Coordinates of C-alpha atoms in Angstrom, one line a residue:
Chain G
M209 CA -0.7 -0.4 -0.3
K210 CA 1.1 3.8 -0.9
I211 CA 0.7 6.1 1.5
A212 CA 0.5 9.7 1.0
F213 CA 3.2 12.4 4.2
T214 CA 2.2 16.2 3.2
S215 CA 5.8 17.4 2.9
S216 CA 7.5 20.8 3.1
G217 CA 10.9 19.0 2.3
D218 CA 12.4 16.3 0.0
N219 CA 13.3 13.0 1.3
L220 CA 12.6 11.5 4.4
R221 CA 14.5 13.4 6.7
A222 CA 12.3 16.0 5.8
P223 CA 9.7 17.7 8.3
L224 CA 6.0 16.8 8.0
N225 CA 4.0 19.3 7.6
P226 CA 1.2 20.3 9.2
H227 CA -1.6 20.8 6.7
F228 CA -3.4 19.0 4.2
G229 CA -4.8 21.2 1.6
R230 CA -2.0 23.7 0.5
A231 CA 0.7 21.1 1.9
P232 CA 3.8 22.1 -0.8
K233 CA 4.9 19.0 -1.6
F234 CA 3.0 15.9 -0.9
L235 CA 5.6 12.5 -0.3
I236 CA 4.7 9.5 -1.8
Y237 CA 5.5 6.3 0.2
D238 CA 5.9 2.8 -1.3
L239 CA 5.2 0.4 2.3
Q240 CA 6.4 -2.8 0.8
N241 CA 9.2 -1.7 -0.9
G242 CA 10.6 1.6 1.0
D243 CA 10.2 3.7 -2.5
F244 CA 9.4 7.3 -2.5
E245 CA 7.9 10.1 -5.1
I246 CA 7.5 13.8 -4.4
I247 CA 4.9 14.9 -5.6
D248 CA 4.8 19.4 -6.1
N249 CA 1.6 20.9 -4.6
R250 CA 2.4 25.0 -4.8
Q251 CA -0.1 25.5 -7.7
N252 CA -2.9 24.9 -4.0
L253 CA -0.4 28.0 -2.6
N254 CA -2.6 30.4 -3.9
A255 CA -6.0 28.1 -5.1
V256 CA -9.4 31.3 -4.6
Q257 CA -10.8 28.2 -2.8
G258 CA -10.8 23.8 -2.5
A259 CA -7.2 23.2 -1.7
G260 CA -8.5 20.6 0.2
I261 CA -9.9 18.9 -2.4
Q262 CA -7.6 19.3 -5.4
S263 CA -5.3 17.8 -2.7
A264 CA -7.6 14.9 -1.6
E265 CA -7.5 14.5 -6.1
T266 CA -3.8 14.4 -6.1
V267 CA -3.5 12.0 -3.6
S268 CA -6.1 9.4 -4.5
A269 CA -4.0 9.8 -8.5
S270 CA -1.3 8.6 -7.2
K271 CA -3.5 5.7 -5.9
V272 CA -2.2 5.9 -1.7
G273 CA -4.5 3.9 0.8
A274 CA -4.1 6.8 3.1
V275 CA -3.0 10.1 4.4
V276 CA -0.9 11.1 7.4
T277 CA -1.0 15.0 8.0
G278 CA -1.2 17.2 11.2
H279 CA -4.8 18.7 10.3
C280 CA -7.1 18.6 7.3
G281 CA -10.5 20.3 7.2
P282 CA -14.3 19.1 6.7
K283 CA -14.2 19.0 2.5
A284 CA -10.1 17.1 2.4
F285 CA -11.6 14.7 5.1
Q286 CA -15.0 14.1 3.2
A287 CA -13.0 14.1 0.1
L288 CA -10.6 11.7 0.7
N289 CA -13.5 9.4 2.7
L290 CA -15.5 9.2 -1.0
A291 CA -11.6 8.4 -2.7
G292 CA -11.4 5.1 -0.2
I293 CA -8.6 6.5 1.6
K294 CA -7.9 7.1 5.2
V295 CA -6.3 9.9 6.9
F296 CA -4.2 9.8 10.4
H297 CA -3.7 12.9 12.4
T298 CA 0.6 13.4 14.1
D299 CA 2.5 15.3 15.4
S300 CA 5.2 13.9 13.8
E301 CA 8.3 16.5 13.3
T302 CA 9.9 14.4 10.0
I303 CA 8.5 12.1 7.5
A304 CA 10.5 8.9 9.1
E305 CA 9.3 9.0 12.0
A306 CA 6.1 9.8 10.5
I307 CA 6.2 6.2 8.8
E308 CA 8.1 4.2 11.9
K309 CA 4.7 5.8 14.2
Y310 CA 2.6 4.6 11.4
K311 CA 4.4 1.0 11.3
S312 CA 4.3 0.8 14.8
G313 CA -0.1 0.8 14.8
A314 CA 0.6 4.2 17.3
L315 CA -1.6 6.4 14.6
V316 CA -5.4 6.5 15.2
E317 CA -7.2 7.1 12.3
A318 CA -9.4 10.4 12.3
T319 CA -12.7 10.5 11.9
I320 CA -14.8 13.8 10.8
E321 CA -15.4 15.4 13.9
D322 CA -11.5 15.7 14.0
S323 CA -11.5 18.2 11.3
E324 CA -11.5 21.8 12.2
R325 CA -12.8 24.1 9.8
H326 CA -9.7 26.0 9.2
Chain W
M126 CA -27.9 57.4 -11.9
I127 CA -25.7 55.2 -10.1
L128 CA -24.7 55.7 -6.9
A129 CA -22.4 53.4 -4.6
V130 CA -21.0 53.3 -1.2
A131 CA -18.1 51.7 -0.1
S132 CA -15.7 52.3 2.1
G133 CA -12.5 50.1 3.3
K134 CA -13.0 49.4 7.1
G135 CA -16.3 48.2 8.0
G136 CA -18.7 50.2 10.5
T137 CA -17.8 54.0 8.5
G138 CA -21.1 54.7 7.9
K139 CA -22.4 53.4 5.0
T140 CA -25.7 53.1 5.3
T141 CA -25.8 55.7 7.0
V142 CA -24.6 58.2 4.5
S143 CA -26.7 55.6 2.3
V144 CA -30.3 55.6 3.8
N145 CA -29.6 59.8 4.7
L146 CA -29.2 60.6 0.8
A147 CA -32.3 58.6 -0.3
K148 CA -33.8 60.5 2.1
I149 CA -33.5 64.7 1.5
F150 CA -33.0 63.7 -2.1
G151 CA -36.3 65.5 -3.7
S152 CA -38.2 62.4 -5.9
S153 CA -38.1 58.7 -6.1
I154 CA -35.4 56.9 -5.7
Q155 CA -33.9 53.3 -5.4
L156 CA -32.3 52.6 -2.2
L157 CA -30.4 48.7 -3.5
D158 CA -28.8 47.2 0.6
C159 CA -26.8 45.1 -1.8
D160 CA -24.5 44.2 1.7
V161 CA -26.6 40.3 1.3
E162 CA -24.8 39.0 4.3
E163 CA -26.1 41.7 6.3
P164 CA -28.6 43.9 5.0
N165 CA -29.4 46.2 7.6
A166 CA -30.8 49.3 6.0
H167 CA -34.4 48.4 6.0
L168 CA -33.5 49.4 9.6
F169 CA -34.2 53.3 9.4
L170 CA -37.0 53.7 6.8
P171 CA -40.5 52.7 7.5
T172 CA -41.7 50.6 5.0
Q173 CA -43.7 47.5 4.1
L174 CA -42.1 44.7 2.6
E175 CA -44.4 44.3 -0.4
L176 CA -42.5 41.3 -2.4
T177 CA -40.7 38.7 -1.6
E178 CA -38.7 36.5 -4.2
V179 CA -36.9 33.5 -3.9
V180 CA -33.0 33.4 -5.8
D181 CA -31.9 29.7 -6.7
T182 CA -28.3 29.7 -8.5
L183 CA -27.5 26.6 -11.1
V184 CA -25.5 23.7 -9.8
P185 CA -23.8 20.5 -12.1
E186 CA -25.6 17.7 -11.0
I187 CA -24.0 14.3 -12.8
N188 CA -25.7 11.3 -15.3
T189 CA -23.7 8.9 -13.1
S190 CA -24.7 6.0 -16.0
A191 CA -23.7 8.1 -18.9
C192 CA -20.3 9.5 -17.1
D193 CA -17.5 7.3 -18.4
L194 CA -15.3 9.5 -15.2
C195 CA -12.5 10.7 -17.9
G196 CA -12.1 13.2 -15.4
D197 CA -12.5 16.5 -18.3
C198 CA -14.4 18.4 -15.6
S199 CA -12.6 18.1 -12.7
Y200 CA -9.6 19.4 -14.7
F201 CA -11.1 22.3 -16.1
C202 CA -12.9 23.7 -12.5
K203 CA -11.2 26.9 -11.7
F204 CA -12.8 26.6 -7.9
N205 CA -12.7 22.4 -7.1
A206 CA -16.3 22.1 -6.6
V207 CA -16.4 18.8 -9.2
A208 CA -13.5 16.7 -8.1
K209 CA -12.5 12.9 -9.2
L210 CA -12.1 10.7 -6.2
G211 CA -11.4 7.3 -6.0
A212 CA -14.2 6.1 -8.7
Q213 CA -16.8 8.6 -8.7
I214 CA -17.6 12.3 -9.8
V215 CA -18.4 14.7 -6.7
V216 CA -19.8 18.1 -6.8
F217 CA -19.2 20.4 -4.1
P218 CA -21.8 22.5 -4.7
E219 CA -21.6 25.1 -2.5
L220 CA -18.1 25.9 -4.2
C221 CA -20.0 26.4 -7.2
H222 CA -19.5 30.0 -8.9
S223 CA -22.2 29.0 -11.8
C224 CA -19.1 29.2 -14.8
G225 CA -21.5 26.0 -17.0
G226 CA -17.7 25.3 -18.1
C227 CA -18.0 21.6 -16.8
E228 CA -21.3 20.7 -18.9
K229 CA -19.3 22.3 -22.3
V230 CA -16.4 20.2 -21.7
C231 CA -18.4 17.2 -21.0
P232 CA -17.4 15.3 -23.7
K233 CA -20.6 12.5 -23.0
S234 CA -23.5 15.2 -21.7
A235 CA -23.6 14.0 -18.7
I236 CA -23.4 17.1 -16.9
H237 CA -27.0 19.1 -16.5
Y238 CA -27.4 21.9 -14.5
I239 CA -29.9 21.6 -11.0
N240 CA -31.6 24.6 -9.7
R241 CA -29.4 25.6 -5.8
R242 CA -31.4 28.7 -3.5
I243 CA -29.2 31.0 -2.5
G244 CA -31.3 33.1 -0.6
V245 CA -34.6 35.5 -1.4
I246 CA -34.6 39.9 -3.4
E247 CA -37.1 41.4 -0.9
T248 CA -38.8 44.9 -2.2
F249 CA -40.4 47.0 0.3
K250 CA -42.8 50.0 0.3
S251 CA -42.0 53.2 0.9
S252 CA -43.5 56.8 0.0
K253 CA -40.3 58.0 -2.2
I254 CA -37.2 55.5 -1.2
N255 CA -37.8 52.5 -3.3
L256 CA -36.1 49.8 -1.2
I257 CA -34.7 46.7 -2.1
Q258 CA -32.5 44.1 -0.4
G259 CA -30.7 41.1 -1.2
R260 CA -30.3 38.7 2.1
L261 CA -28.0 35.7 2.0
D262 CA -29.9 32.5 3.7
I263 CA -27.4 31.7 6.2
G264 CA -24.9 29.0 5.5
M265 CA -24.7 30.1 2.1
S266 CA -21.2 31.7 1.6
M267 CA -21.0 33.1 -1.5
A268 CA -22.8 36.9 -2.5
P269 CA -21.7 37.7 -5.3
P270 CA -24.7 35.4 -7.8
L271 CA -27.2 36.5 -5.2
I272 CA -26.0 41.0 -5.6
R273 CA -26.1 40.5 -9.4
T274 CA -30.1 39.2 -9.4
L275 CA -30.5 42.5 -6.7
K276 CA -28.8 44.4 -9.0
S277 CA -30.9 43.2 -12.7
K278 CA -33.6 45.0 -10.1
I279 CA -33.1 48.8 -11.0
D280 CA -35.0 50.3 -12.9
R281 CA -32.8 52.1 -15.6
K282 CA -35.2 55.1 -15.5
L283 CA -34.5 56.5 -12.0
P284 CA -31.8 57.4 -10.0
A285 CA -30.0 54.5 -7.4
I286 CA -28.1 53.8 -4.6
L287 CA -26.5 51.3 -3.9
D288 CA -25.2 50.4 -0.1
A289 CA -22.4 48.1 -0.3
P290 CA -20.8 45.5 1.1
P291 CA -17.8 46.5 3.3
G292 CA -14.4 45.6 2.2
N293 CA -13.3 45.1 -1.3
S294 CA -12.9 41.8 -2.8
C295 CA -15.9 39.3 -4.6
P296 CA -19.5 41.0 -2.5
V297 CA -18.0 44.5 -3.1
V298 CA -16.8 44.1 -6.9
T299 CA -19.6 42.7 -7.7
T300 CA -22.4 45.9 -6.3
I301 CA -19.5 48.6 -7.6
Q302 CA -18.8 47.4 -10.8
D303 CA -20.4 49.7 -13.6
A304 CA -21.4 52.0 -10.6
D305 CA -21.6 55.8 -12.3
F306 CA -20.1 57.3 -8.9
V307 CA -18.8 55.4 -6.5
L308 CA -18.8 57.7 -2.5
L309 CA -16.4 55.6 0.1
V310 CA -17.3 56.3 3.6
T311 CA -13.9 56.5 5.7
E312 CA -12.4 57.4 9.0
P313 CA -10.3 59.7 9.8
T314 CA -8.1 56.8 11.9
P315 CA -4.8 54.4 11.3
F316 CA -7.3 52.0 10.4
G317 CA -9.4 54.1 8.3
L318 CA -6.4 55.0 5.9
H319 CA -5.7 51.2 5.8
D320 CA -8.4 50.0 3.7
L321 CA -9.3 53.4 2.6
R322 CA -5.7 53.1 0.7
I323 CA -7.0 49.5 -1.1
S324 CA -10.3 50.9 -1.8
V325 CA -8.6 53.2 -3.6
E326 CA -6.7 50.8 -5.3
T327 CA -9.6 49.2 -6.2
L328 CA -11.5 51.6 -7.7
E329 CA -8.4 52.6 -10.0
A330 CA -8.6 49.0 -11.2
L331 CA -12.0 49.0 -12.5
D332 CA -11.4 51.8 -13.7
L333 CA -14.4 54.2 -11.7
A334 CA -14.9 58.0 -10.7
F335 CA -14.7 58.0 -7.2
A336 CA -14.0 60.3 -3.9
V337 CA -14.5 60.6 0.1
V338 CA -16.6 61.4 2.9
I339 CA -15.4 61.6 6.2
N340 CA -16.9 60.2 8.8
R341 CA -16.4 60.6 12.9
M342 CA -14.3 63.7 12.1
G343 CA -12.7 64.7 15.8
I344 CA -11.4 61.0 16.6
G345 CA -8.4 60.1 14.4
D346 CA -5.8 62.4 12.6
R347 CA -5.3 64.4 9.7
R348 CA -3.9 61.1 8.0
V349 CA -6.3 60.6 5.6
H350 CA -6.9 64.0 4.8
D351 CA -2.9 64.4 3.0
F352 CA -3.5 61.1 2.1
C353 CA -6.4 62.1 -0.2
K354 CA -4.8 65.4 -0.6
E355 CA -1.6 64.1 -2.2
K356 CA -3.6 61.8 -4.5
N357 CA -6.1 64.6 -5.5
I358 CA -8.4 62.7 -3.4
R359 CA -12.3 65.1 -3.4
V360 CA -13.2 65.0 0.4
L361 CA -17.0 66.1 -0.7
S362 CA -17.9 65.9 3.2
E363 CA -17.2 65.8 6.3
I364 CA -19.3 64.9 9.1
P365 CA -18.3 65.1 12.5
N366 CA -18.1 62.5 15.2
D367 CA -21.4 63.5 17.1
R368 CA -22.5 61.5 20.0
K369 CA -26.6 62.8 19.1
I370 CA -25.7 61.1 15.2
A371 CA -24.7 57.4 17.0
E372 CA -28.0 58.4 19.6
T373 CA -30.2 58.5 16.7
Y374 CA -28.4 55.6 14.9
S375 CA -29.2 53.0 17.8
R376 CA -33.1 54.3 17.8
G377 CA -33.7 53.7 13.9
E378 CA -33.4 57.5 12.7
L379 CA -32.5 59.1 10.6
M380 CA -30.5 62.1 11.4
V381 CA -31.3 63.8 8.5
D382 CA -35.2 63.8 9.8
L383 CA -34.5 64.0 13.0
L384 CA -31.3 67.3 13.7
P385 CA -31.1 69.6 11.2
E386 CA -27.6 70.5 10.5
Y387 CA -27.2 67.6 9.4
K388 CA -30.0 67.4 6.8
K389 CA -27.6 70.3 5.3
I390 CA -24.5 68.7 5.3
F391 CA -26.6 65.6 3.0
I392 CA -28.2 68.6 0.8
D393 CA -24.8 69.8 0.2
L394 CA -22.9 66.0 -0.4
M395 CA -25.9 65.0 -2.9
E396 CA -25.1 68.3 -5.1
R397 CA -22.2 67.4 -5.6
I398 CA -22.2 64.1 -6.6
L399 CA -25.0 65.6 -9.5
E400 CA -22.7 68.0 -10.9
F401 CA -20.5 65.7 -12.2
Q402 CA -21.2 64.1 -15.6
P403 CA -20.6 60.6 -14.9
N404 CA -18.0 58.6 -16.3
K405 CA -15.6 61.5 -15.4
K406 CA -13.0 60.6 -13.1
I407 CA -13.6 62.6 -10.4
Q408 CA -10.1 64.2 -8.7
D409 CA -9.4 67.8 -7.7
G410 CA -6.6 70.0 -9.8

């Protein structure tokens, strides 16, 4: 399975970006073999509206099964839900840290109540 | 004549100026309350609600049996109102701007439009003032479609005053963009000046004729005056910061009715506005 991490950088040591909709990049990590790719999300920084939905479409197109991020708003959450993608929140500082927490089962799947409007 | 009354900063006195100007106008005039998120002009006029019209906007609906998930509609939509998520096309109607583009780009003709209620337009009966206001439904976040429908009610044979929303974003631009003249109501404070600068920039970009009214003279400082002088912007009127005005306002009454010294200020203001030709820049020098 692949997981999308919201990223501020280009590799596993990069900081995990706290935002989903306006994350500058996504790091798509393959749990099977540890490979990853970086997807640029910069066009969303200037999106008038619907940045969360656009980000959901982007990660959905990469065929991920889960998203790991700091926060994600209600429309983004709804969009990810419709795409069959699970959402996990964490305050991990780096992507590597977040991966370890995910693998150890320390991350709890988010529910609609967790998504704050922002 | 279409006169728009706008401001940058909220609470400077747009409605005060709009309603008092409408009141002292010699003959029949239309007053459109375009602040559809919180229309308040009606509070100051003894009126009867004459007509309520429900206003809809159009949003897309996908015919799933015709749709082949090509995603062209989603790719086209700049507002992210149509999204391809997993094995379905999802519409987020609250983000839709009703541009009609998704239907046009769909190769399978799988998109048609349905009505979505956004608010109402209310027409009030009064002696010389035809008050028409828009009221956005609670929970709706998009004002421009309702404002456009409201403005379509303008009777071009009569003069109209448009009480604009505060600020400088889409609802304001929609309200003022085809006005013959815009009055910017401000206050002589740093906050007033900060937002006035943005308004001036907006009006210059829209190439609209405008002038300034400074309300609550006596508070703050002279920086708004200095700014207007530096930019050659006419200050058509100054309204004092008088507690009696606030008391009159708080009772839902008009200063031109109750405070004779202020009636003259508004008569003079209207005369200065009418002196200028439409489409001519109102600037000193």
